[in-house]
XYZ file of N, CA and C in Angstrom:
684
model
N -108.346 114.287 -131.573
C -109.121 115.268 -132.045
C -110.146 114.885 -133.018
N -111.412 115.932 -132.251
C -112.686 115.179 -132.839
C -113.538 116.671 -133.146
N -114.024 116.794 -134.626
C -114.426 117.602 -135.216
C -116.003 117.197 -135.555
N -117.000 118.117 -134.940
C -118.407 117.811 -134.920
C -119.113 118.682 -136.244
N -119.760 118.531 -137.290
C -120.202 119.120 -138.304
C -121.872 119.404 -137.968
N -122.441 120.887 -137.839
C -123.802 120.902 -137.781
C -124.361 121.298 -138.989
N -123.581 122.003 -140.103
C -123.867 122.090 -141.423
C -122.578 121.874 -142.357
N -122.998 121.486 -143.668
C -121.737 121.304 -144.446
C -121.872 122.388 -145.548
N -121.037 122.614 -146.439
C -121.076 123.333 -147.406
C -121.294 122.176 -148.744
N -122.454 122.884 -149.307
C -123.098 121.813 -150.186
C -123.106 122.720 -151.826
N -122.964 122.432 -152.943
C -123.065 122.601 -154.119
C -123.988 121.692 -154.855
N -125.232 122.701 -154.618
C -126.207 122.072 -155.489
C -126.344 121.646 -156.902
N -125.300 122.042 -157.424
C -125.444 121.789 -158.991
C -124.546 120.686 -159.137
N -123.505 120.280 -158.666
C -122.691 119.063 -158.566
C -123.196 118.264 -157.442
N -123.940 118.448 -156.891
C -124.539 117.520 -155.656
C -123.330 117.212 -154.707
N -122.368 118.035 -154.238
C -120.950 117.776 -154.063
C -120.846 118.532 -152.673
N -120.240 117.884 -151.513
C -120.074 118.330 -150.430
C -118.459 118.749 -150.499
N -118.205 120.052 -149.863
C -116.774 120.144 -149.475
C -116.374 120.232 -148.321
N -115.633 118.956 -147.780
C -115.835 118.393 -146.439
C -114.567 119.180 -145.736
N -113.822 120.141 -146.332
C -112.794 120.771 -144.913
C -113.397 122.416 -144.946
N -114.568 122.363 -145.113
C -115.313 124.007 -144.817
C -115.877 123.554 -143.176
N -115.145 124.411 -142.453
C -115.170 124.299 -140.803
C -116.111 125.375 -140.278
N -117.053 126.149 -140.974
C -117.489 127.235 -140.625
C -118.859 126.846 -139.739
N -119.211 125.764 -139.835
C -120.165 125.248 -138.965
C -119.442 123.885 -138.103
N -118.650 123.983 -137.780
C -118.019 122.888 -137.050
C -117.170 123.298 -135.952
N -117.164 122.210 -134.854
C -116.526 122.578 -133.709
C -115.631 121.256 -133.350
N -114.237 121.620 -132.869
C -113.268 120.782 -132.698
C -112.873 120.718 -131.122
N -112.770 119.543 -130.747
C -112.222 119.545 -129.436
C -111.245 118.570 -129.405
N -110.083 118.674 -128.475
C -108.887 117.940 -128.516
C -107.606 118.343 -129.517
N -106.837 117.455 -129.708
C -105.848 117.632 -130.534
C -104.853 118.570 -130.023
N -103.727 118.391 -131.068
C -103.634 118.148 -132.640
C -103.205 116.817 -132.516
N -103.686 115.954 -133.620
C -103.278 114.571 -133.892
C -102.022 114.798 -134.764
N -100.876 114.421 -134.020
C -99.891 114.353 -134.854
C -99.052 112.809 -135.447
N -98.921 113.225 -136.737
C -98.683 111.740 -137.748
C -97.082 112.137 -138.433
N -96.149 111.108 -138.028
C -95.338 110.856 -139.025
C -95.329 110.286 -140.091
N -94.515 110.939 -141.133
C -94.565 110.202 -142.678
C -93.821 108.879 -142.488
N -94.093 108.025 -143.444
C -93.406 106.456 -142.961
C -91.919 106.661 -143.322
N -91.464 107.542 -143.950
C -89.742 107.546 -143.912
C -89.402 108.649 -142.834
N -90.305 109.099 -141.996
C -89.542 109.968 -140.807
C -89.261 111.370 -141.052
N -89.382 111.461 -142.652
C -88.697 113.180 -142.849
C -89.901 114.078 -142.825
N -90.961 113.737 -142.540
C -91.783 115.097 -142.208
C -92.851 114.469 -141.386
N -93.118 115.525 -140.601
C -94.568 115.374 -139.615
C -95.849 116.310 -139.838
N -97.003 116.182 -139.574
C -98.049 116.864 -139.483
C -98.826 116.762 -138.546
N -99.147 118.148 -138.128
C -100.088 118.214 -136.916
C -101.511 118.552 -137.553
N -102.590 117.628 -137.183
C -103.945 117.870 -137.666
C -104.757 118.360 -136.615
N -105.058 119.663 -136.551
C -105.757 120.303 -135.563
C -107.566 120.256 -135.831
N -107.810 119.513 -137.307
C -109.240 119.582 -137.628
C -109.191 118.333 -138.478
N -110.327 117.402 -138.300
C -110.654 116.460 -139.296
C -111.794 116.901 -140.019
N -111.284 116.685 -141.658
C -112.861 116.929 -142.373
C -113.979 115.913 -142.045
N -114.829 116.509 -142.710
C -116.060 115.674 -142.879
C -116.012 114.293 -143.525
N -116.494 113.248 -143.064
C -116.521 112.181 -143.635
C -115.012 111.405 -143.748
N -114.352 111.796 -142.834
C -113.020 111.136 -142.725
C -112.603 110.645 -141.143
N -112.096 109.593 -141.518
C -111.425 108.875 -140.203
C -110.087 108.548 -140.232
N -109.129 109.181 -139.339
C -107.961 108.619 -139.209
C -107.588 108.586 -137.964
N -106.187 107.977 -137.911
C -105.363 107.758 -136.519
C -104.028 107.376 -137.040
N -103.060 107.098 -135.962
C -101.996 106.842 -136.004
C -101.483 105.481 -134.939
N -102.348 104.815 -135.252
C -102.361 103.299 -134.508
C -101.273 102.311 -134.786
N -101.115 102.203 -136.065
C -100.397 101.214 -136.475
C -100.858 100.741 -137.993
N -100.336 99.425 -138.429
C -100.416 98.961 -139.738
C -101.446 98.058 -139.940
N -102.151 98.159 -141.032
C -102.890 97.224 -141.404
C -103.721 96.431 -140.285
N -104.642 97.221 -139.637
C -105.297 96.101 -138.629
C -106.431 95.368 -139.323
N -107.016 95.639 -140.420
C -108.094 95.259 -140.806
C -107.634 94.446 -142.287
N -106.496 94.244 -142.554
C -105.867 93.834 -143.746
C -106.277 92.579 -144.347
N -106.470 91.592 -143.562
C -106.912 90.253 -144.034
C -108.476 89.883 -144.027
N -109.498 90.885 -143.984
C -110.525 90.632 -144.104
C -111.400 91.214 -145.315
N -111.911 90.284 -146.377
C -112.358 90.636 -147.405
C -113.872 90.037 -147.767
N -114.526 89.858 -146.857
C -115.771 89.651 -146.723
C -116.816 90.420 -145.865
N -117.988 90.638 -145.935
C -118.661 91.323 -144.866
C -119.396 90.489 -144.276
N -119.853 91.077 -142.817
C -120.520 90.469 -141.884
C -121.330 91.533 -141.091
N -122.572 90.790 -140.253
C -123.288 91.854 -139.504
C -123.200 91.812 -138.247
N -123.387 93.157 -137.581
C -123.198 93.181 -136.351
C -124.407 94.095 -135.798
N -124.634 94.256 -134.517
C -125.676 95.016 -133.845
C -125.517 96.562 -133.587
N -124.150 96.705 -133.186
C -123.565 97.985 -132.946
C -122.574 98.574 -133.687
N -122.549 99.612 -134.403
C -121.540 100.087 -135.272
C -120.520 100.569 -134.361
N -120.525 101.149 -133.124
C -119.772 101.726 -132.229
C -118.947 100.474 -131.169
N -119.541 99.223 -131.317
C -119.049 98.431 -130.302
C -117.364 98.203 -130.519
N -116.687 97.712 -129.432
C -115.483 97.576 -129.558
C -114.936 96.094 -129.490
N -113.725 95.688 -129.994
C -113.327 94.397 -129.811
C -112.788 94.110 -130.991
N -112.598 92.786 -130.983
C -111.883 92.264 -132.464
C -112.905 92.249 -133.677
N -112.371 92.332 -134.935
C -112.951 91.955 -136.143
C -113.871 91.424 -136.048
N -115.354 91.908 -136.584
C -115.738 93.242 -137.340
C -115.617 94.418 -136.407
N -115.526 94.539 -134.862
C -115.800 95.583 -134.235
C -114.426 96.661 -134.290
N -114.689 97.505 -133.636
C -113.535 98.813 -133.498
C -112.456 98.144 -132.555
N -111.375 98.816 -132.954
C -110.165 98.733 -132.002
C -110.351 99.928 -131.197
N -109.882 99.603 -129.752
C -109.787 100.619 -129.107
C -110.055 102.407 -129.279
N -109.005 102.288 -130.009
C -108.648 103.718 -130.420
C -108.735 104.022 -131.868
N -109.654 103.195 -132.361
C -109.735 103.507 -133.968
C -110.278 104.949 -134.239
N -109.732 105.557 -135.177
C -110.281 106.716 -135.852
C -111.483 106.706 -136.753
N -112.502 107.006 -136.350
C -113.793 106.968 -136.829
C -114.986 108.273 -136.967
N -115.841 107.747 -137.705
C -116.384 109.205 -138.030
C -118.003 108.574 -138.628
N -118.750 109.514 -138.346
C -120.298 109.154 -138.780
C -120.879 110.312 -139.413
N -121.801 109.794 -140.556
C -122.344 110.623 -141.522
C -123.819 110.358 -141.223
N -124.591 111.344 -140.841
C -125.978 111.342 -140.890
C -126.789 112.491 -141.645
N -127.127 111.836 -142.705
C -127.861 112.935 -143.440
C -129.465 112.807 -143.505
N -129.985 112.069 -142.542
C -131.493 111.880 -142.462
C -132.082 113.086 -142.320
N -132.986 113.063 -143.154
C -134.010 114.378 -143.271
C -133.273 115.490 -144.125
N -132.168 115.306 -144.841
C -131.687 116.056 -146.240
C -132.384 115.819 -147.391
N -133.026 114.458 -147.716
C -133.223 114.124 -149.072
C -131.947 113.642 -149.794
N -130.930 113.538 -149.169
C -129.791 113.337 -149.940
C -128.777 112.044 -148.918
N -128.274 111.333 -150.123
C -127.477 110.403 -149.422
C -126.462 110.181 -150.394
N -125.464 109.077 -149.556
C -124.330 108.534 -150.543
C -124.504 107.050 -151.240
N -124.506 107.529 -152.253
C -124.548 106.232 -153.495
C -123.487 105.306 -153.344
N -123.776 104.164 -153.479
C -122.537 103.024 -153.573
C -121.880 102.846 -152.517
N -122.260 103.507 -151.305
C -121.603 103.685 -150.066
C -120.244 102.922 -149.438
N -120.431 101.772 -149.887
C -119.467 100.928 -149.317
C -118.307 100.901 -150.181
N -118.419 101.303 -151.401
C -117.374 101.501 -152.761
C -117.149 103.017 -152.792
N -117.706 104.244 -151.709
C -117.664 105.323 -151.998
C -116.277 106.230 -151.314
N -115.605 104.887 -150.365
C -114.640 105.482 -149.298
C -113.609 104.686 -149.759
N -112.380 105.151 -149.350
C -111.171 104.568 -149.406
C -110.048 104.516 -148.494
N -109.248 103.782 -148.183
C -108.046 103.794 -147.524
C -106.797 104.411 -147.982
N -106.333 105.360 -147.402
C -105.186 106.214 -147.951
C -104.243 106.330 -146.944
N -102.708 106.750 -147.449
C -101.859 106.894 -146.202
C -100.960 105.878 -146.188
N -100.096 106.098 -145.293
C -99.231 104.758 -145.122
C -99.613 103.631 -144.022
N -99.661 102.585 -144.757
C -100.128 101.297 -144.080
C -101.668 101.565 -143.725
N -102.542 102.126 -144.473
C -103.822 102.344 -144.233
C -104.983 101.291 -144.042
N -105.936 101.469 -143.290
C -106.991 100.436 -142.932
C -108.361 101.245 -142.722
N -109.362 100.442 -142.953
C -110.649 100.881 -142.616
C -111.661 100.256 -142.857
N -112.672 100.156 -142.460
C -114.110 99.661 -142.270
C -115.296 100.388 -142.536
N -116.213 99.802 -143.037
C -117.617 100.759 -143.456
C -118.746 100.054 -142.846
N -119.479 100.566 -141.802
C -120.742 99.861 -141.724
C -121.899 100.759 -142.018
N -122.912 100.031 -142.675
C -123.825 100.185 -143.318
C -125.274 99.648 -142.795
N -126.314 100.104 -142.935
C -127.422 99.483 -142.227
C -127.868 98.371 -143.135
N -127.937 97.030 -142.568
C -128.144 95.801 -143.458
C -129.367 95.874 -143.912
N -130.723 96.407 -143.696
C -131.920 96.533 -144.351
C -132.037 97.810 -145.087
N -131.192 98.461 -145.552
C -131.866 99.741 -146.337
C -132.165 98.818 -147.837
N -133.159 99.668 -148.058
C -133.757 99.572 -149.419
C -133.424 100.394 -150.295
N -132.499 99.998 -151.152
C -131.644 100.816 -152.420
C -130.281 100.790 -152.176
N -129.441 101.527 -152.984
C -128.182 101.636 -153.030
C -127.790 103.129 -152.414
N -128.569 103.769 -151.729
C -128.275 105.062 -151.685
C -128.376 105.190 -149.672
N -127.121 105.259 -149.196
C -127.201 105.493 -147.747
C -127.316 106.847 -147.176
N -128.116 106.972 -146.132
C -128.001 108.560 -145.241
C -127.418 108.487 -144.071
N -127.170 107.227 -143.498
C -126.622 106.748 -142.176
C -125.547 106.004 -142.225
N -124.128 106.403 -142.062
C -122.948 105.516 -142.428
C -121.924 105.889 -141.066
N -121.237 104.736 -140.862
C -120.354 104.853 -139.902
C -118.977 104.373 -140.351
N -118.015 105.060 -139.974
C -116.738 104.680 -140.855
C -115.728 104.404 -140.016
N -114.668 103.730 -139.866
C -113.555 103.588 -138.987
C -112.043 103.400 -139.607
N -111.160 104.273 -139.431
C -109.903 103.669 -140.074
C -108.721 104.815 -139.561
N -107.525 104.170 -140.176
C -106.168 105.027 -140.117
C -105.224 104.221 -140.434
N -103.986 104.131 -139.636
C -103.122 103.116 -140.130
C -101.903 103.822 -139.189
N -100.598 103.490 -139.904
C -99.426 104.174 -139.351
C -99.473 105.541 -139.591
N -99.757 106.191 -140.522
C -100.265 107.407 -140.805
C -101.462 107.732 -141.860
N -102.393 106.927 -141.540
C -103.415 106.644 -142.563
C -104.800 107.377 -142.378
N -105.653 107.112 -143.432
C -107.119 107.391 -143.215
C -108.293 106.691 -143.931
N -109.385 106.781 -143.586
C -110.300 106.385 -144.666
C -111.065 107.502 -144.822
N -111.488 107.798 -146.145
C -111.775 109.105 -146.618
C -112.770 108.874 -147.830
N -113.637 109.759 -148.630
C -113.999 109.818 -149.944
C -112.907 109.505 -150.510
N -113.224 108.670 -151.777
C -111.923 108.214 -152.939
C -111.481 109.019 -153.780
N -112.129 110.373 -153.781
C -111.623 111.469 -154.688
C -110.420 112.100 -153.621
N -110.456 111.977 -152.492
C -109.640 112.969 -151.479
C -108.381 112.635 -151.294
N -107.732 112.953 -152.451
C -106.134 112.634 -152.364
C -105.311 113.532 -152.283
N -104.086 113.251 -151.359
C -103.345 114.461 -151.319
C -102.133 114.469 -152.358
N -102.683 114.870 -153.616
C -101.875 114.767 -154.752
C -100.409 115.693 -154.846
N -99.988 116.438 -153.940
C -99.070 117.495 -153.842
C -98.188 116.845 -153.214
N -98.059 115.750 -152.408
C -96.851 115.267 -151.602
C -96.450 114.092 -152.153
N -95.187 113.989 -151.894
C -94.417 112.645 -152.585
C -93.599 112.366 -151.673
N -93.591 111.151 -151.018
C -92.723 110.170 -150.281
C -91.460 109.972 -151.078
N -90.196 109.600 -150.281
C -89.287 109.176 -150.837
C -89.592 107.906 -151.786
N -88.761 107.695 -152.766
C -88.534 106.447 -153.329
C -89.848 106.426 -154.424
N -90.358 107.703 -154.581
C -91.408 107.701 -155.533
C -92.849 107.155 -154.992
N -92.719 106.738 -153.892
C -94.249 106.604 -153.002
C -95.150 107.876 -153.131
N -96.331 107.403 -153.508
C -97.515 108.503 -152.974
C -98.377 107.803 -151.983
N -98.361 108.339 -150.698
C -98.926 107.662 -149.498
C -100.204 108.516 -148.971
N -100.349 109.592 -149.674
C -101.368 110.581 -148.947
C -101.723 110.641 -147.814
N -100.245 110.839 -147.098
C -100.309 111.214 -145.701
C -100.579 112.423 -145.240
N -100.718 113.408 -146.122
C -100.857 114.852 -145.396
C -102.442 115.032 -145.073
N -102.488 116.305 -145.063
C -103.856 117.169 -144.689
C -105.123 116.728 -146.057
N -106.244 116.592 -145.850
C -107.040 116.162 -146.958
C -108.388 117.017 -146.734
N -109.019 117.142 -147.551
C -110.733 117.552 -147.658
C -110.817 118.448 -149.153
N -111.762 118.851 -149.336
C -112.095 119.569 -150.450
C -113.503 119.146 -150.996
N -113.636 119.472 -152.226
C -115.027 118.802 -153.001
C -114.940 117.645 -153.421
N -115.073 116.493 -152.531
C -114.619 115.501 -152.531
C -115.740 114.335 -152.413
N -116.952 114.650 -151.922
C -117.871 113.932 -151.396
C -118.935 114.193 -152.056
N -119.507 113.069 -152.981
C -120.731 113.671 -154.269
C -121.731 112.612 -153.208
N -122.861 113.306 -153.408
C -124.024 112.751 -152.714
C -125.065 112.488 -154.179
N -126.255 111.949 -153.889
C -127.283 111.742 -154.870
C -128.586 111.864 -153.953
N -129.763 112.017 -154.844
C -131.012 112.024 -154.206
C -131.332 110.727 -153.371
N -132.094 110.658 -152.557
C -132.543 109.811 -151.651
C -133.904 109.313 -152.033
N -134.309 108.132 -152.397
C -135.702 107.676 -152.624
C -136.507 107.980 -151.440
N -137.922 108.144 -151.318
C -138.505 108.171 -149.891
C -138.440 106.671 -149.516
N -138.283 105.735 -149.989
C -137.810 104.419 -149.123
C -136.338 104.485 -148.412
N -135.530 105.320 -148.855
C -134.357 105.396 -148.565
C -134.171 106.371 -147.297
N -135.069 107.380 -147.644
C -135.110 108.606 -146.776
C -135.850 107.937 -145.370
N -136.733 106.717 -145.565
C -137.485 106.346 -144.180
C -136.453 105.214 -143.334
N -135.118 105.148 -143.763
C -134.301 104.554 -143.073
C -133.999 104.771 -141.683
N -134.594 105.210 -140.933
C -134.291 105.515 -139.813
C -134.453 104.882 -138.396
N -134.608 103.816 -138.358
C -134.696 102.391 -137.361
C -132.963 102.384 -136.951
N -133.422 102.790 -135.323
C -132.089 102.737 -134.684
C -131.806 101.368 -134.510
N -132.630 100.499 -134.275
C -132.462 99.056 -134.007
C -131.797 98.028 -134.866
N -131.635 98.460 -136.322
C -131.493 97.849 -137.416
C -130.219 97.211 -137.074
N -129.819 96.044 -137.595
C -128.463 95.894 -137.631
C -127.290 96.229 -138.752
N -126.060 96.250 -138.582
C -125.197 97.006 -139.596
C -124.452 95.760 -140.191
N -124.085 96.182 -141.537
C -123.277 95.212 -142.453
C -122.001 95.908 -142.254
N -120.948 95.273 -141.848
C -119.611 95.731 -142.287
C -118.542 95.259 -143.105
N -118.090 96.022 -143.820
C -116.943 95.669 -144.939
C -115.556 96.168 -144.803
N -114.651 95.311 -145.064
C -113.605 96.204 -145.520
C -113.243 97.146 -146.079
N -112.558 98.331 -145.927
C -112.470 99.330 -146.931
C -111.694 98.950 -147.972
N -111.570 99.286 -149.312
C -110.605 99.241 -150.238
C -109.694 100.063 -150.112
N -108.347 99.367 -150.196
C -107.050 100.054 -150.072
C -106.660 100.722 -151.281
N -106.779 102.073 -151.473
C -106.602 103.366 -152.797
C -104.882 102.596 -152.936
N -104.190 102.699 -152.174
C -102.489 102.556 -152.211
C -102.214 101.253 -152.857
N -103.096 100.140 -152.817
C -103.028 98.941 -153.272
C -103.189 98.767 -154.758
N -104.320 99.472 -155.131
C -104.837 99.377 -156.331
C -103.663 99.772 -157.564
N -102.647 100.693 -157.080
C -102.071 101.166 -158.124
C -101.473 102.323 -157.506
N -100.039 102.398 -157.731
C -99.151 103.398 -157.046
C -99.064 104.563 -157.865
N -99.415 104.391 -159.078
C -99.478 105.713 -159.893
C -100.522 106.674 -159.650
N -100.214 107.555 -159.092
C -101.252 108.741 -158.667
C -101.800 109.072 -159.714
N -101.470 109.265 -161.054
C -102.310 109.692 -162.074
C -103.250 108.690 -162.703
N -102.807 107.581 -162.471
C -103.794 106.075 -163.138
C -104.917 106.119 -162.035
N -104.604 106.814 -160.603
C -105.923 106.368 -159.812
C -106.844 107.457 -159.646
N -106.718 108.613 -160.803
C -107.753 109.347 -160.988
C -109.110 108.999 -161.037
N -110.075 109.112 -160.172
C -111.325 108.430 -160.304
C -112.612 109.685 -160.131
N -113.890 109.451 -160.639
C -114.873 110.097 -160.438
C -116.182 109.402 -160.558
N -117.258 110.298 -159.690
C -118.302 109.744 -159.633
C -119.334 110.102 -160.651
N -119.852 109.388 -161.330
C -120.857 109.580 -162.641
C -122.329 109.528 -161.888
N -122.932 110.860 -161.863
C -124.137 110.771 -161.426
C -125.195 110.055 -162.218
N -124.961 109.951 -163.313
C -126.018 109.540 -164.529
C -126.261 107.777 -164.096
N -124.965 107.522 -164.151
C -125.041 105.919 -163.951
C -124.751 105.328 -162.350
N -124.712 106.601 -161.516
C -124.642 106.387 -159.767
C -123.589 105.376 -159.780
N -122.310 105.454 -160.585
C -121.137 104.715 -160.128
C -119.795 104.956 -160.247
N -118.866 104.722 -159.168
C -117.517 105.217 -159.654
C -116.694 104.938 -160.683
N -116.412 105.727 -161.290
C -115.704 105.457 -162.576
C -113.887 105.662 -162.176
N -113.382 104.606 -162.748
C -111.777 104.283 -162.512
C -111.186 103.817 -163.847
N -109.952 104.160 -163.693
C -109.313 103.647 -165.064
C -109.249 102.331 -165.263
N -109.095 101.574 -166.216
C -109.272 100.110 -166.418
C -108.437 99.226 -165.579
N -107.025 99.984 -165.108
C -105.964 99.026 -164.243
C -106.023 99.349 -162.938
N -107.258 100.104 -162.742
C -107.221 100.238 -161.320
C -108.754 99.995 -160.919
N -109.660 99.294 -161.421
C -110.948 99.044 -161.145
C -111.009 98.113 -160.020
N -112.038 98.079 -159.253
C -112.191 97.007 -158.331
C -113.675 96.205 -158.248
C-alpha cells in the first residue's frame, strides 16, 4: 500500500504535523495485512500515515548495524546499507516550505514486533535541520515512524507493548529551517545512512517511554532510563 501526500495538516502554533490527515493524500494498492506477534489479532492497513514506513517482511533485518555509512542513492537495493527488495519506505520532502525536521536521525524510531529501520540524510547538509529525508523500515509487524507515534491503547499478551496497530496523529514536530538548510536541494549529493533506534528495546514500560520534542533546545527529551 502506498500513500502519497500533496499537503499535510500543520499546526503553526506548535509546529507539528498531523500525520494521519488524508485530506490531500492518495492511496494505491493494499491493504497491508499484519498479524500480531502472538497471532491473536490482525490489522488491515488501507493507508499509511505521513512519515511512516512499515512492512511485514520479517525480523530485525538491520539489527546488527550501529554505525553510519555513506551511499550515493537512498533508493538503491541490496545488502546493508542499501534497501531490501520489498522494504517499507517513505520520503519526506519539505523543500520550499521553510520548515524541516530537527535532529532527523533521532526523530524517528522503530516500533512494533521485531521492528527495524534505517534513516538516510544528505551527507553535506549544513546545520541540524533536514528538509529531505528517506526512511525505510518494518519488521514482523513493525514500522519506522516519528518517536512520539506510539500505539498506547494496545497491549499484547504477556504484558508486552509492541505498538503493532494503526498509527498517526499530531506526532511530527518541525522547526524553522535556516537559509543554508533550505538551500540543500542538490540531487547529486551523497547520503548518510544510520540504523534507526529500536524504541521497543529502550524500555518495555510504555509509561516510561513518553517523550517529547523541546523546540527551545531543539532536542528530544526522554526519561532518564530511556535516553539514547
